[in-house]
Amino acid sequence: MRLFSLALVTATLVAGAASAQTLDRIKETKQFNIGFRTDAAPLSYLDNNDKPAGYSPIICDQIAQAIANKLELDEMNATFIPVDSKNRFDKVASGEIDLLCGAATITLSRREQVDFSIPTYIDGTDVLLPRDASGDLRQLAGKKIGMRSATTTETAVKNSFSAAGVEAQMVRFDTHPAGITALKNGEISAYFADQSILLVNFIAAGMGNDFKISGEIMTVEKHGLAMARGDADFRLLVDSVLSDLYGTGAMADIFQTALPGVEPGFALDALHMVAPTLP
């Protein structure tokens, strides 16, 4: 096993030359820049010690080790760089980060800006409601509903309400805890987010007595690790590591580490079976 160091930085880094391929640049500089979300638990977040944690950063630890081995580097500095929902893909496209290890849904519009690895997770938009509320969207007509801004959830909610012919006042929040606090305080009637995010916040906030997660996802969203477009060698290495993690069962172990006691859903179980690519 090769040795590499992991670090967390908050300062903006200067992007490398756009023409440099990722693996060549890493070999020359011995620097691997990983973008991660600080507020998307359980997939990507800062833990109580202000260190990167969650499902995706654990996966990216494995990828960093594989890169060090592939390039035969005795030392490599793997640096975790915080990103948010608004700037994450810009940082990938500009070369400021080499790999986005957060909670990013693969979409065609995003692929106009970045490339994605094979899927790493399957999630979907769900809703957190008062325990006595109906899960029927029509019951939210004319009411205030919340969601995180600049996410696929926002688009999913708009499309679902439009298809149901329901109009509601949509309130955007900068963080999930802020939205969930608003729900607890009665400022909104429902809060929409990825099911995994709702689950963690629901448990952490001790909301079981007064609130519920509907359990009926509105979308099926495949997550992947984002990287700069057009770098086939780097993408092949990332996909090879992910395929190996799936094939050996390590990906299931990572899920249990990141979400202890949580049973993966049918879609995620299916992904573990079909995701590995033959060598």
JSON list of C-alpha atoms in Angstrom, two decimals, residues 50-219:
[
{"chain": "A", "resi": 50, "resn": "ASP", "atom": "CA", "xyz": [-14.62, 19.14, 11.35]},
{"chain": "A", "resi": 51, "resn": "LYS", "atom": "CA", "xyz": [-13.35, 16.33, 9.14]},
{"chain": "A", "resi": 52, "resn": "PRO", "atom": "CA", "xyz": [-14.87, 15.03, 5.88]},
{"chain": "A", "resi": 53, "resn": "ALA", "atom": "CA", "xyz": [-17.23, 12.13, 6.54]},
{"chain": "A", "resi": 54, "resn": "GLY", "atom": "CA", "xyz": [-19.95, 10.13, 4.87]},
{"chain": "A", "resi": 55, "resn": "TYR", "atom": "CA", "xyz": [-20.51, 7.56, 2.16]},
{"chain": "A", "resi": 56, "resn": "SER", "atom": "CA", "xyz": [-18.85, 9.45, -0.72]},
{"chain": "A", "resi": 57, "resn": "PRO", "atom": "CA", "xyz": [-15.68, 10.61, 1.10]},
{"chain": "A", "resi": 58, "resn": "ILE", "atom": "CA", "xyz": [-15.11, 7.02, 2.26]},
{"chain": "A", "resi": 59, "resn": "ILE", "atom": "CA", "xyz": [-15.29, 5.90, -1.37]},
{"chain": "A", "resi": 60, "resn": "CYS", "atom": "CA", "xyz": [-12.90, 8.64, -2.41]},
{"chain": "A", "resi": 61, "resn": "ASP", "atom": "CA", "xyz": [-10.35, 7.54, 0.19]},
{"chain": "A", "resi": 62, "resn": "GLN", "atom": "CA", "xyz": [-10.23, 4.25, -1.74]},
{"chain": "A", "resi": 63, "resn": "ILE", "atom": "CA", "xyz": [-9.88, 6.07, -5.06]},
{"chain": "A", "resi": 64, "resn": "ALA", "atom": "CA", "xyz": [-7.04, 8.23, -3.70]},
{"chain": "A", "resi": 65, "resn": "GLN", "atom": "CA", "xyz": [-5.14, 5.12, -2.63]},
{"chain": "A", "resi": 66, "resn": "ALA", "atom": "CA", "xyz": [-5.68, 3.54, -6.05]},
{"chain": "A", "resi": 67, "resn": "ILE", "atom": "CA", "xyz": [-4.33, 6.67, -7.78]},
{"chain": "A", "resi": 68, "resn": "ALA", "atom": "CA", "xyz": [-1.23, 6.63, -5.58]},
{"chain": "A", "resi": 69, "resn": "ASN", "atom": "CA", "xyz": [-0.69, 2.98, -6.43]},
{"chain": "A", "resi": 70, "resn": "LYS", "atom": "CA", "xyz": [-1.32, 3.48, -10.15]},
{"chain": "A", "resi": 71, "resn": "LEU", "atom": "CA", "xyz": [1.15, 6.37, -10.37]},
{"chain": "A", "resi": 72, "resn": "GLU", "atom": "CA", "xyz": [3.67, 4.63, -8.08]},
{"chain": "A", "resi": 73, "resn": "LEU", "atom": "CA", "xyz": [3.76, 7.60, -5.72]},
{"chain": "A", "resi": 74, "resn": "ASP", "atom": "CA", "xyz": [5.34, 7.03, -2.32]},
{"chain": "A", "resi": 75, "resn": "GLU", "atom": "CA", "xyz": [3.54, 10.13, -1.11]},
{"chain": "A", "resi": 76, "resn": "MET", "atom": "CA", "xyz": [0.46, 11.98, -2.39]},
{"chain": "A", "resi": 77, "resn": "ASN", "atom": "CA", "xyz": [-1.44, 14.81, -0.80]},
{"chain": "A", "resi": 78, "resn": "ALA", "atom": "CA", "xyz": [-5.19, 14.18, -1.10]},
{"chain": "A", "resi": 79, "resn": "THR", "atom": "CA", "xyz": [-6.93, 17.39, -0.10]},
{"chain": "A", "resi": 80, "resn": "PHE", "atom": "CA", "xyz": [-10.65, 17.65, 0.67]},
{"chain": "A", "resi": 81, "resn": "ILE", "atom": "CA", "xyz": [-12.07, 20.99, -0.48]},
{"chain": "A", "resi": 82, "resn": "PRO", "atom": "CA", "xyz": [-15.54, 22.09, 0.71]},
{"chain": "A", "resi": 83, "resn": "VAL", "atom": "CA", "xyz": [-18.05, 22.94, -2.03]},
{"chain": "A", "resi": 84, "resn": "ASP", "atom": "CA", "xyz": [-21.73, 23.85, -1.97]},
{"chain": "A", "resi": 85, "resn": "SER", "atom": "CA", "xyz": [-24.69, 23.02, -4.17]},
{"chain": "A", "resi": 86, "resn": "LYS", "atom": "CA", "xyz": [-24.20, 26.15, -6.27]},
{"chain": "A", "resi": 87, "resn": "ASN", "atom": "CA", "xyz": [-20.46, 26.10, -7.06]},
{"chain": "A", "resi": 88, "resn": "ARG", "atom": "CA", "xyz": [-19.56, 22.40, -7.04]},
{"chain": "A", "resi": 89, "resn": "PHE", "atom": "CA", "xyz": [-19.74, 21.75, -10.80]},
{"chain": "A", "resi": 90, "resn": "ASP", "atom": "CA", "xyz": [-18.03, 25.02, -11.69]},
{"chain": "A", "resi": 91, "resn": "LYS", "atom": "CA", "xyz": [-15.09, 23.97, -9.50]},
{"chain": "A", "resi": 92, "resn": "VAL", "atom": "CA", "xyz": [-14.89, 20.64, -11.31]},
{"chain": "A", "resi": 93, "resn": "ALA", "atom": "CA", "xyz": [-15.10, 22.20, -14.77]},
{"chain": "A", "resi": 94, "resn": "SER", "atom": "CA", "xyz": [-12.43, 24.80, -13.94]},
{"chain": "A", "resi": 95, "resn": "GLY", "atom": "CA", "xyz": [-9.99, 22.17, -12.65]},
{"chain": "A", "resi": 96, "resn": "GLU", "atom": "CA", "xyz": [-10.03, 23.51, -9.10]},
{"chain": "A", "resi": 97, "resn": "ILE", "atom": "CA", "xyz": [-11.08, 20.05, -7.91]},
{"chain": "A", "resi": 98, "resn": "ASP", "atom": "CA", "xyz": [-10.26, 16.76, -9.61]},
{"chain": "A", "resi": 99, "resn": "LEU", "atom": "CA", "xyz": [-13.16, 14.70, -8.30]},
{"chain": "A", "resi": 100, "resn": "LEU", "atom": "CA", "xyz": [-16.47, 15.69, -6.70]},
{"chain": "A", "resi": 101, "resn": "CYS", "atom": "CA", "xyz": [-17.28, 13.27, -3.89]},
{"chain": "A", "resi": 102, "resn": "GLY", "atom": "CA", "xyz": [-20.56, 14.56, -2.57]},
{"chain": "A", "resi": 103, "resn": "ALA", "atom": "CA", "xyz": [-24.22, 13.84, -3.27]},
{"chain": "A", "resi": 104, "resn": "ALA", "atom": "CA", "xyz": [-24.55, 14.65, -6.97]},
{"chain": "A", "resi": 105, "resn": "THR", "atom": "CA", "xyz": [-27.34, 13.31, -9.17]},
{"chain": "A", "resi": 106, "resn": "ILE", "atom": "CA", "xyz": [-26.28, 12.38, -12.70]},
{"chain": "A", "resi": 107, "resn": "THR", "atom": "CA", "xyz": [-28.29, 14.44, -15.21]},
{"chain": "A", "resi": 108, "resn": "LEU", "atom": "CA", "xyz": [-27.88, 15.19, -18.91]},
{"chain": "A", "resi": 109, "resn": "SER", "atom": "CA", "xyz": [-27.77, 18.94, -18.28]},
{"chain": "A", "resi": 110, "resn": "ARG", "atom": "CA", "xyz": [-24.95, 18.51, -15.77]},
{"chain": "A", "resi": 111, "resn": "ARG", "atom": "CA", "xyz": [-23.10, 16.29, -18.23]},
{"chain": "A", "resi": 112, "resn": "GLU", "atom": "CA", "xyz": [-22.90, 19.29, -20.52]},
{"chain": "A", "resi": 113, "resn": "GLN", "atom": "CA", "xyz": [-20.48, 20.72, -17.95]},
{"chain": "A", "resi": 114, "resn": "VAL", "atom": "CA", "xyz": [-18.82, 17.68, -16.31]},
{"chain": "A", "resi": 115, "resn": "ASP", "atom": "CA", "xyz": [-18.40, 13.93, -16.70]},
{"chain": "A", "resi": 116, "resn": "PHE", "atom": "CA", "xyz": [-19.62, 11.37, -14.16]},
{"chain": "A", "resi": 117, "resn": "SER", "atom": "CA", "xyz": [-18.40, 8.01, -12.94]},
{"chain": "A", "resi": 118, "resn": "ILE", "atom": "CA", "xyz": [-20.57, 4.92, -12.99]},
{"chain": "A", "resi": 119, "resn": "PRO", "atom": "CA", "xyz": [-23.37, 5.29, -10.38]},
{"chain": "A", "resi": 120, "resn": "THR", "atom": "CA", "xyz": [-22.35, 5.14, -6.74]},
{"chain": "A", "resi": 121, "resn": "TYR", "atom": "CA", "xyz": [-25.76, 5.50, -5.07]},
{"chain": "A", "resi": 122, "resn": "ILE", "atom": "CA", "xyz": [-29.47, 5.62, -5.83]},
{"chain": "A", "resi": 123, "resn": "ASP", "atom": "CA", "xyz": [-31.69, 8.09, -4.02]},
{"chain": "A", "resi": 124, "resn": "GLY", "atom": "CA", "xyz": [-34.94, 9.92, -4.64]},
{"chain": "A", "resi": 125, "resn": "THR", "atom": "CA", "xyz": [-36.97, 12.92, -3.59]},
{"chain": "A", "resi": 126, "resn": "ASP", "atom": "CA", "xyz": [-39.18, 12.28, -0.55]},
{"chain": "A", "resi": 127, "resn": "VAL", "atom": "CA", "xyz": [-41.12, 14.52, 1.83]},
{"chain": "A", "resi": 128, "resn": "LEU", "atom": "CA", "xyz": [-41.10, 15.10, 5.60]},
{"chain": "A", "resi": 129, "resn": "LEU", "atom": "CA", "xyz": [-44.54, 15.88, 7.01]},
{"chain": "A", "resi": 130, "resn": "PRO", "atom": "CA", "xyz": [-46.42, 16.21, 10.29]},
{"chain": "A", "resi": 131, "resn": "ARG", "atom": "CA", "xyz": [-47.42, 12.73, 11.43]},
{"chain": "A", "resi": 132, "resn": "ASP", "atom": "CA", "xyz": [-51.16, 13.35, 10.92]},
{"chain": "A", "resi": 133, "resn": "ALA", "atom": "CA", "xyz": [-50.74, 14.84, 7.44]},
{"chain": "A", "resi": 134, "resn": "SER", "atom": "CA", "xyz": [-51.70, 13.08, 4.24]},
{"chain": "A", "resi": 135, "resn": "GLY", "atom": "CA", "xyz": [-49.00, 12.28, 1.70]},
{"chain": "A", "resi": 136, "resn": "ASP", "atom": "CA", "xyz": [-51.31, 13.48, -1.09]},
{"chain": "A", "resi": 137, "resn": "LEU", "atom": "CA", "xyz": [-49.81, 16.51, -2.85]},
{"chain": "A", "resi": 138, "resn": "ARG", "atom": "CA", "xyz": [-53.28, 17.97, -3.26]},
{"chain": "A", "resi": 139, "resn": "GLN", "atom": "CA", "xyz": [-53.44, 18.45, 0.51]},
{"chain": "A", "resi": 140, "resn": "LEU", "atom": "CA", "xyz": [-50.54, 20.90, 0.20]},
{"chain": "A", "resi": 141, "resn": "ALA", "atom": "CA", "xyz": [-52.36, 23.19, -2.24]},
{"chain": "A", "resi": 142, "resn": "GLY", "atom": "CA", "xyz": [-51.95, 26.83, -1.24]},
{"chain": "A", "resi": 143, "resn": "LYS", "atom": "CA", "xyz": [-49.54, 25.96, 1.59]},
{"chain": "A", "resi": 144, "resn": "LYS", "atom": "CA", "xyz": [-45.85, 26.72, 2.09]},
{"chain": "A", "resi": 145, "resn": "ILE", "atom": "CA", "xyz": [-43.49, 23.88, 1.28]},
{"chain": "A", "resi": 146, "resn": "GLY", "atom": "CA", "xyz": [-39.72, 23.88, 1.68]},
{"chain": "A", "resi": 147, "resn": "MET", "atom": "CA", "xyz": [-36.68, 22.50, -0.14]},
{"chain": "A", "resi": 148, "resn": "ARG", "atom": "CA", "xyz": [-32.97, 23.17, -0.55]},
{"chain": "A", "resi": 149, "resn": "SER", "atom": "CA", "xyz": [-32.18, 25.68, -3.28]},
{"chain": "A", "resi": 150, "resn": "ALA", "atom": "CA", "xyz": [-30.13, 24.80, -6.40]},
{"chain": "A", "resi": 151, "resn": "THR", "atom": "CA", "xyz": [-30.74, 21.03, -6.21]},
{"chain": "A", "resi": 152, "resn": "THR", "atom": "CA", "xyz": [-32.50, 18.41, -8.33]},
{"chain": "A", "resi": 153, "resn": "THR", "atom": "CA", "xyz": [-35.10, 18.26, -5.55]},
{"chain": "A", "resi": 154, "resn": "GLU", "atom": "CA", "xyz": [-36.29, 21.74, -6.48]},
{"chain": "A", "resi": 155, "resn": "THR", "atom": "CA", "xyz": [-36.87, 20.63, -10.09]},
{"chain": "A", "resi": 156, "resn": "ALA", "atom": "CA", "xyz": [-38.55, 17.38, -9.02]},
{"chain": "A", "resi": 157, "resn": "VAL", "atom": "CA", "xyz": [-40.97, 19.20, -6.71]},
{"chain": "A", "resi": 158, "resn": "LYS", "atom": "CA", "xyz": [-41.87, 21.75, -9.39]},
{"chain": "A", "resi": 159, "resn": "ASN", "atom": "CA", "xyz": [-42.52, 19.01, -11.95]},
{"chain": "A", "resi": 160, "resn": "SER", "atom": "CA", "xyz": [-44.54, 16.84, -9.55]},
{"chain": "A", "resi": 161, "resn": "PHE", "atom": "CA", "xyz": [-46.77, 19.69, -8.40]},
{"chain": "A", "resi": 162, "resn": "SER", "atom": "CA", "xyz": [-47.26, 20.88, -11.97]},
{"chain": "A", "resi": 163, "resn": "ALA", "atom": "CA", "xyz": [-48.23, 17.38, -13.13]},
{"chain": "A", "resi": 164, "resn": "ALA", "atom": "CA", "xyz": [-50.72, 17.11, -10.25]},
{"chain": "A", "resi": 165, "resn": "GLY", "atom": "CA", "xyz": [-52.17, 20.52, -11.05]},
{"chain": "A", "resi": 166, "resn": "VAL", "atom": "CA", "xyz": [-51.35, 21.76, -7.55]},
{"chain": "A", "resi": 167, "resn": "GLU", "atom": "CA", "xyz": [-50.04, 25.21, -6.68]},
{"chain": "A", "resi": 168, "resn": "ALA", "atom": "CA", "xyz": [-48.09, 25.77, -3.47]},
{"chain": "A", "resi": 169, "resn": "GLN", "atom": "CA", "xyz": [-45.76, 28.45, -2.18]},
{"chain": "A", "resi": 170, "resn": "MET", "atom": "CA", "xyz": [-42.24, 27.08, -2.51]},
{"chain": "A", "resi": 171, "resn": "VAL", "atom": "CA", "xyz": [-39.73, 28.30, 0.08]},
{"chain": "A", "resi": 172, "resn": "ARG", "atom": "CA", "xyz": [-36.01, 27.74, -0.63]},
{"chain": "A", "resi": 173, "resn": "PHE", "atom": "CA", "xyz": [-33.52, 27.21, 2.19]},
{"chain": "A", "resi": 174, "resn": "ASP", "atom": "CA", "xyz": [-29.72, 27.46, 2.19]},
{"chain": "A", "resi": 175, "resn": "THR", "atom": "CA", "xyz": [-29.34, 24.39, 4.42]},
{"chain": "A", "resi": 176, "resn": "HIS", "atom": "CA", "xyz": [-31.39, 21.30, 5.23]},
{"chain": "A", "resi": 177, "resn": "PRO", "atom": "CA", "xyz": [-31.37, 21.93, 9.01]},
{"chain": "A", "resi": 178, "resn": "ALA", "atom": "CA", "xyz": [-32.82, 25.39, 8.40]},
{"chain": "A", "resi": 179, "resn": "GLY", "atom": "CA", "xyz": [-35.67, 23.90, 6.39]},
{"chain": "A", "resi": 180, "resn": "ILE", "atom": "CA", "xyz": [-36.38, 21.18, 8.90]},
{"chain": "A", "resi": 181, "resn": "THR", "atom": "CA", "xyz": [-36.35, 23.71, 11.75]},
{"chain": "A", "resi": 182, "resn": "ALA", "atom": "CA", "xyz": [-38.92, 25.74, 9.81]},
{"chain": "A", "resi": 183, "resn": "LEU", "atom": "CA", "xyz": [-41.08, 22.62, 9.51]},
{"chain": "A", "resi": 184, "resn": "LYS", "atom": "CA", "xyz": [-40.83, 21.92, 13.25]},
{"chain": "A", "resi": 185, "resn": "ASN", "atom": "CA", "xyz": [-41.80, 25.53, 13.98]},
{"chain": "A", "resi": 186, "resn": "GLY", "atom": "CA", "xyz": [-44.86, 25.35, 11.72]},
{"chain": "A", "resi": 187, "resn": "GLU", "atom": "CA", "xyz": [-43.49, 27.89, 9.23]},
{"chain": "A", "resi": 188, "resn": "ILE", "atom": "CA", "xyz": [-43.90, 25.41, 6.35]},
{"chain": "A", "resi": 189, "resn": "SER", "atom": "CA", "xyz": [-46.22, 22.42, 5.93]},
{"chain": "A", "resi": 190, "resn": "ALA", "atom": "CA", "xyz": [-43.74, 20.00, 4.34]},
{"chain": "A", "resi": 191, "resn": "TYR", "atom": "CA", "xyz": [-40.03, 19.71, 3.57]},
{"chain": "A", "resi": 192, "resn": "PHE", "atom": "CA", "xyz": [-38.72, 17.94, 0.47]},
{"chain": "A", "resi": 193, "resn": "ALA", "atom": "CA", "xyz": [-35.22, 16.48, 0.04]},
{"chain": "A", "resi": 194, "resn": "ASP", "atom": "CA", "xyz": [-33.40, 13.29, -0.93]},
{"chain": "A", "resi": 195, "resn": "GLN", "atom": "CA", "xyz": [-34.70, 10.41, 1.14]},
{"chain": "A", "resi": 196, "resn": "SER", "atom": "CA", "xyz": [-31.23, 9.68, 2.59]},
{"chain": "A", "resi": 197, "resn": "ILE", "atom": "CA", "xyz": [-30.85, 13.28, 3.76]},
{"chain": "A", "resi": 198, "resn": "LEU", "atom": "CA", "xyz": [-34.32, 13.34, 5.29]},
{"chain": "A", "resi": 199, "resn": "LEU", "atom": "CA", "xyz": [-33.66, 10.08, 7.12]},
{"chain": "A", "resi": 200, "resn": "VAL", "atom": "CA", "xyz": [-30.49, 11.31, 8.81]},
{"chain": "A", "resi": 201, "resn": "ASN", "atom": "CA", "xyz": [-31.99, 14.66, 9.80]},
{"chain": "A", "resi": 202, "resn": "PHE", "atom": "CA", "xyz": [-35.20, 12.98, 10.97]},
{"chain": "A", "resi": 203, "resn": "ILE", "atom": "CA", "xyz": [-33.27, 10.68, 13.30]},
{"chain": "A", "resi": 204, "resn": "ALA", "atom": "CA", "xyz": [-30.83, 13.35, 14.50]},
{"chain": "A", "resi": 205, "resn": "ALA", "atom": "CA", "xyz": [-33.63, 15.79, 15.34]},
{"chain": "A", "resi": 206, "resn": "GLY", "atom": "CA", "xyz": [-35.71, 13.16, 17.19]},
{"chain": "A", "resi": 207, "resn": "MET", "atom": "CA", "xyz": [-38.81, 13.88, 15.11]},
{"chain": "A", "resi": 208, "resn": "GLY", "atom": "CA", "xyz": [-40.41, 10.41, 15.25]},
{"chain": "A", "resi": 209, "resn": "ASN", "atom": "CA", "xyz": [-43.25, 11.37, 17.58]},
{"chain": "A", "resi": 210, "resn": "ASP", "atom": "CA", "xyz": [-44.59, 14.31, 15.60]},
{"chain": "A", "resi": 211, "resn": "PHE", "atom": "CA", "xyz": [-43.41, 13.87, 12.02]},
{"chain": "A", "resi": 212, "resn": "LYS", "atom": "CA", "xyz": [-43.02, 11.18, 9.36]},
{"chain": "A", "resi": 213, "resn": "ILE", "atom": "CA", "xyz": [-41.21, 10.53, 6.07]},
{"chain": "A", "resi": 214, "resn": "SER", "atom": "CA", "xyz": [-43.73, 9.51, 3.43]},
{"chain": "A", "resi": 215, "resn": "GLY", "atom": "CA", "xyz": [-41.59, 6.67, 2.06]},
{"chain": "A", "resi": 216, "resn": "GLU", "atom": "CA", "xyz": [-42.91, 7.21, -1.47]},
{"chain": "A", "resi": 217, "resn": "ILE", "atom": "CA", "xyz": [-40.10, 8.69, -3.54]},
{"chain": "A", "resi": 218, "resn": "MET", "atom": "CA", "xyz": [-41.04, 11.08, -6.32]},
{"chain": "A", "resi": 219, "resn": "THR", "atom": "CA", "xyz": [-37.92, 10.43, -8.40]}
]
